[in-house]
């Protein structure tokens, strides 16, 4: 997660700092004092903009969701043309899941999703993120000619996120994800409505 520029509004600088802290050291490391130091703002500014840590985490997750949705919408627009090649779809999924580096920006979402599992007040925000993932997956699968794409979207997202988590944990390359999708996608494309996933 990049550092916010000094000219960035205080609230945004705080949110950016929270996401960076979560990515670097986990949710437990989020303290007002550390946020103030990372964001380059006064301690009072943190409590002025966010009354509780729950508010901080919720707004940070919602910011992440909005940015993901914006990015995914741009990527999904590339999938509007019918007859998308499987190789292009796999490459696109690699962009979504892996980006270019193993850094705190990629770790923060997993930390927030896990925290949402413990704090039901964050689950609505987490659901928004997965809705954005599902929407992109549906568009990609539809462009590939996969029948019943909407019903397979959540499974596809689960595969991509599971492989991304494996990559983050092991340091494997994005090529592993792309290769796995290239292996799975042809079977899904041949699947007729009503059938289960390919064995």
CSV table of C-alpha atoms in Angstrom, one decimal:
chain,number,residue,atom,x,y,z
A,1,UNK,CA,0.0,0.0,0.0
A,2,UNK,CA,1.7,3.2,-1.1
A,3,UNK,CA,2.4,6.1,1.4
A,4,UNK,CA,-0.2,8.8,1.1
A,5,UNK,CA,1.2,12.2,-0.1
A,6,UNK,CA,1.3,15.0,2.5
A,7,UNK,CA,-1.3,16.9,0.4
A,8,UNK,CA,-3.8,13.9,0.7
A,9,UNK,CA,-6.7,14.7,3.0
A,10,UNK,CA,-6.1,13.6,6.6
A,11,UNK,CA,-8.9,11.0,6.6
A,12,UNK,CA,-7.4,9.3,3.6
A,13,UNK,CA,-3.9,9.4,5.0
A,14,UNK,CA,-5.2,7.6,8.1
A,15,UNK,CA,-6.9,4.9,6.1
A,16,UNK,CA,-3.9,4.3,3.9
A,17,UNK,CA,-1.7,4.0,7.0
A,18,UNK,CA,-4.2,1.5,8.6
A,19,UNK,CA,-4.0,-0.7,5.5
A,20,UNK,CA,-0.3,-0.5,5.4
A,21,UNK,CA,0.0,-1.4,9.1
A,22,UNK,CA,-2.4,-4.3,8.7
A,23,UNK,CA,-0.4,-5.6,5.7
A,24,UNK,CA,2.9,-5.3,7.6
A,25,UNK,CA,2.0,-6.5,11.0
A,26,UNK,CA,-1.7,-7.6,11.2
A,27,UNK,CA,-4.8,-6.1,12.7
A,28,UNK,CA,-3.4,-6.3,16.3
A,29,UNK,CA,-0.7,-3.8,15.4
A,30,UNK,CA,-3.3,-1.1,14.6
A,31,UNK,CA,-3.0,1.5,17.4
A,32,UNK,CA,-3.9,5.2,17.3
A,33,UNK,CA,-0.3,6.1,18.1
A,34,UNK,CA,1.2,4.0,15.3
A,35,UNK,CA,-1.5,5.2,12.8
A,36,UNK,CA,-0.6,8.8,13.7
A,37,UNK,CA,3.1,8.2,13.1
A,38,UNK,CA,2.6,6.2,9.9
A,39,UNK,CA,0.1,8.8,8.5
A,40,UNK,CA,2.1,11.8,9.6
A,41,UNK,CA,-0.9,13.3,11.5
A,42,UNK,CA,-1.6,14.2,15.1
A,43,UNK,CA,-2.9,11.6,17.5
A,44,UNK,CA,-6.0,13.8,18.0
A,45,UNK,CA,-6.7,13.7,14.2
A,46,UNK,CA,-7.1,9.9,14.4
A,47,UNK,CA,-9.7,10.0,17.1
A,48,UNK,CA,-11.4,13.0,15.5
A,49,UNK,CA,-12.0,11.1,12.3
A,50,UNK,CA,-12.6,7.7,13.8
A,51,UNK,CA,-14.2,7.3,17.2
A,52,UNK,CA,-13.4,3.6,17.5
A,53,UNK,CA,-11.1,1.0,16.1
A,54,UNK,CA,-14.1,-0.8,14.6
A,55,UNK,CA,-14.8,2.4,12.6
A,56,UNK,CA,-11.2,2.5,11.5
A,57,UNK,CA,-11.2,-1.1,10.3
A,58,UNK,CA,-14.6,-0.8,8.7
A,59,UNK,CA,-13.8,2.3,6.7
A,60,UNK,CA,-10.4,0.9,5.7
A,61,UNK,CA,-12.1,-2.3,4.5
A,62,UNK,CA,-14.7,-0.3,2.6
A,63,UNK,CA,-12.0,1.9,1.0
A,64,UNK,CA,-10.2,-1.3,-0.1
A,65,UNK,CA,-13.5,-2.6,-1.5
A,66,UNK,CA,-14.2,0.5,-3.4
A,67,UNK,CA,-10.7,0.5,-4.9
A,68,UNK,CA,-11.0,-3.2,-5.8
A,69,UNK,CA,-14.4,-2.6,-7.4
A,70,UNK,CA,-13.1,0.3,-9.5
A,71,UNK,CA,-10.1,-1.7,-10.6
A,72,UNK,CA,-12.2,-4.8,-11.3
A,73,UNK,CA,-14.7,-2.8,-13.3
A,74,UNK,CA,-11.9,-1.6,-15.5
A,75,UNK,CA,-10.6,-5.1,-16.0
A,76,UNK,CA,-14.1,-6.5,-16.6
A,77,UNK,CA,-14.6,-4.0,-19.4
A,78,UNK,CA,-11.8,-5.9,-21.2
A,79,UNK,CA,-13.9,-9.0,-21.1
A,80,UNK,CA,-17.0,-7.7,-22.9
A,81,UNK,CA,-16.0,-9.1,-26.2
A,82,UNK,CA,-17.3,-12.6,-26.9
A,83,UNK,CA,-14.8,-15.3,-27.6
A,84,UNK,CA,-12.2,-14.3,-25.0
A,85,UNK,CA,-9.2,-16.7,-25.3
A,86,UNK,CA,-8.6,-18.9,-22.3
A,87,UNK,CA,-5.0,-17.8,-22.1
A,88,UNK,CA,-6.1,-14.1,-22.0
A,89,UNK,CA,-8.6,-14.9,-19.2
A,90,UNK,CA,-6.0,-16.8,-17.1
A,91,UNK,CA,-3.6,-13.9,-17.6
A,92,UNK,CA,-6.3,-11.5,-16.5
A,93,UNK,CA,-7.1,-13.5,-13.4
A,94,UNK,CA,-3.3,-13.5,-12.6
A,95,UNK,CA,-3.4,-9.7,-12.7
A,96,UNK,CA,-6.4,-9.6,-10.4
A,97,UNK,CA,-5.0,-12.0,-7.9
A,98,UNK,CA,-1.3,-11.4,-7.9
A,99,UNK,CA,-0.3,-8.1,-9.2
A,100,UNK,CA,3.4,-7.7,-9.5
A,101,UNK,CA,4.8,-8.1,-5.9
A,102,UNK,CA,4.4,-9.8,-2.6
A,103,UNK,CA,3.9,-6.8,-0.3
A,104,UNK,CA,1.6,-5.5,2.4
A,105,UNK,CA,-1.0,-4.3,-0.1
A,106,UNK,CA,-1.6,-8.0,-1.0
A,107,UNK,CA,-1.6,-9.2,2.6
A,108,UNK,CA,-3.9,-6.5,4.1
A,109,UNK,CA,-7.1,-7.9,2.4
A,110,UNK,CA,-6.6,-11.4,3.8
A,111,UNK,CA,-6.0,-9.9,7.3
A,112,UNK,CA,-9.2,-7.9,7.0
A,113,UNK,CA,-11.3,-10.8,5.7
A,114,UNK,CA,-10.1,-13.0,8.6
A,115,UNK,CA,-11.0,-10.2,11.0
A,116,UNK,CA,-14.4,-9.9,9.5
A,117,UNK,CA,-14.8,-13.6,10.3
A,118,UNK,CA,-14.3,-12.7,14.0
A,119,UNK,CA,-16.3,-9.4,13.9
A,120,UNK,CA,-19.7,-9.7,12.3
A,121,UNK,CA,-19.9,-5.9,12.0
A,122,UNK,CA,-17.3,-6.0,9.2
A,123,UNK,CA,-19.0,-8.8,7.3
A,124,UNK,CA,-21.2,-6.6,5.2
A,125,UNK,CA,-18.1,-4.7,3.9
A,126,UNK,CA,-16.4,-8.0,3.2
A,127,UNK,CA,-19.4,-9.2,1.3
A,128,UNK,CA,-19.2,-6.2,-1.0
A,129,UNK,CA,-15.7,-7.2,-1.9
A,130,UNK,CA,-16.7,-10.7,-2.8
A,131,UNK,CA,-19.6,-9.4,-4.8
A,132,UNK,CA,-17.1,-7.4,-6.9
A,133,UNK,CA,-14.9,-10.5,-7.3
A,134,UNK,CA,-17.9,-12.6,-8.4
A,135,UNK,CA,-19.0,-10.0,-10.9
A,136,UNK,CA,-15.7,-10.0,-12.6
A,137,UNK,CA,-15.5,-13.8,-12.6
A,138,UNK,CA,-19.0,-14.0,-14.1
A,139,UNK,CA,-17.9,-11.7,-17.0
A,140,UNK,CA,-14.8,-13.6,-17.7
A,141,UNK,CA,-16.5,-17.0,-17.6
A,142,UNK,CA,-19.3,-15.6,-19.9
A,143,UNK,CA,-16.7,-14.3,-22.3
A,144,UNK,CA,-15.1,-17.7,-22.3
A,145,UNK,CA,-18.5,-19.3,-23.2
A,146,UNK,CA,-18.8,-21.2,-19.9
A,147,UNK,CA,-22.5,-22.2,-19.4
A,148,UNK,CA,-24.2,-21.0,-16.2
A,149,UNK,CA,-21.3,-18.7,-15.5
A,150,UNK,CA,-22.9,-16.8,-12.7
A,151,UNK,CA,-23.3,-20.1,-10.6
A,152,UNK,CA,-19.6,-20.9,-11.1
A,153,UNK,CA,-18.3,-17.4,-10.3
A,154,UNK,CA,-18.0,-18.0,-6.5
A,155,UNK,CA,-16.1,-21.3,-7.1
A,156,UNK,CA,-13.7,-19.6,-9.5
A,157,UNK,CA,-13.1,-16.8,-7.0
A,158,UNK,CA,-12.4,-19.3,-4.3
A,159,UNK,CA,-9.8,-21.1,-6.5
A,160,UNK,CA,-8.1,-17.8,-7.4
A,161,UNK,CA,-8.0,-16.6,-3.8
A,162,UNK,CA,-6.8,-19.9,-2.5
A,163,UNK,CA,-4.0,-19.9,-5.1
A,164,UNK,CA,-3.2,-16.3,-4.2
A,165,UNK,CA,-3.0,-17.3,-0.5
A,166,UNK,CA,-0.7,-20.1,-1.4
A,167,UNK,CA,1.5,-17.8,-3.4
A,168,UNK,CA,1.7,-15.3,-0.5
A,169,UNK,CA,2.5,-18.0,2.0
A,170,UNK,CA,5.1,-19.8,-0.1
A,171,UNK,CA,6.5,-17.1,-2.4
A,172,UNK,CA,5.5,-19.0,-5.5
A,173,UNK,CA,5.1,-17.1,-8.8
A,174,UNK,CA,2.0,-15.8,-10.5
A,175,UNK,CA,2.7,-18.4,-13.2
A,176,UNK,CA,1.4,-21.2,-10.8
A,177,UNK,CA,-2.0,-19.5,-10.7
A,178,UNK,CA,-2.2,-18.9,-14.4
A,179,UNK,CA,-1.2,-22.5,-15.1
A,180,UNK,CA,-3.9,-23.8,-12.7
A,181,UNK,CA,-6.5,-21.7,-14.4
A,182,UNK,CA,-5.4,-22.9,-17.8
A,183,UNK,CA,-5.9,-26.4,-16.6
A,184,UNK,CA,-9.3,-25.9,-15.1
A,185,UNK,CA,-10.9,-23.5,-17.6
A,186,UNK,CA,-11.3,-25.8,-20.6
A,187,UNK,CA,-13.2,-28.3,-18.5
A,188,UNK,CA,-15.5,-25.6,-17.2
A,189,UNK,CA,-16.1,-24.3,-20.7
A,190,UNK,CA,-17.2,-27.8,-21.9
A,191,UNK,CA,-19.5,-28.3,-18.9
A,192,UNK,CA,-23.1,-28.3,-19.8
A,193,UNK,CA,-25.8,-26.7,-17.5
A,194,UNK,CA,-26.7,-29.0,-14.6
A,195,UNK,CA,-23.5,-30.8,-14.5
A,196,UNK,CA,-21.1,-30.6,-11.6
A,197,UNK,CA,-17.6,-29.2,-11.8
A,198,UNK,CA,-15.1,-31.2,-13.9
A,199,UNK,CA,-13.3,-33.9,-12.1
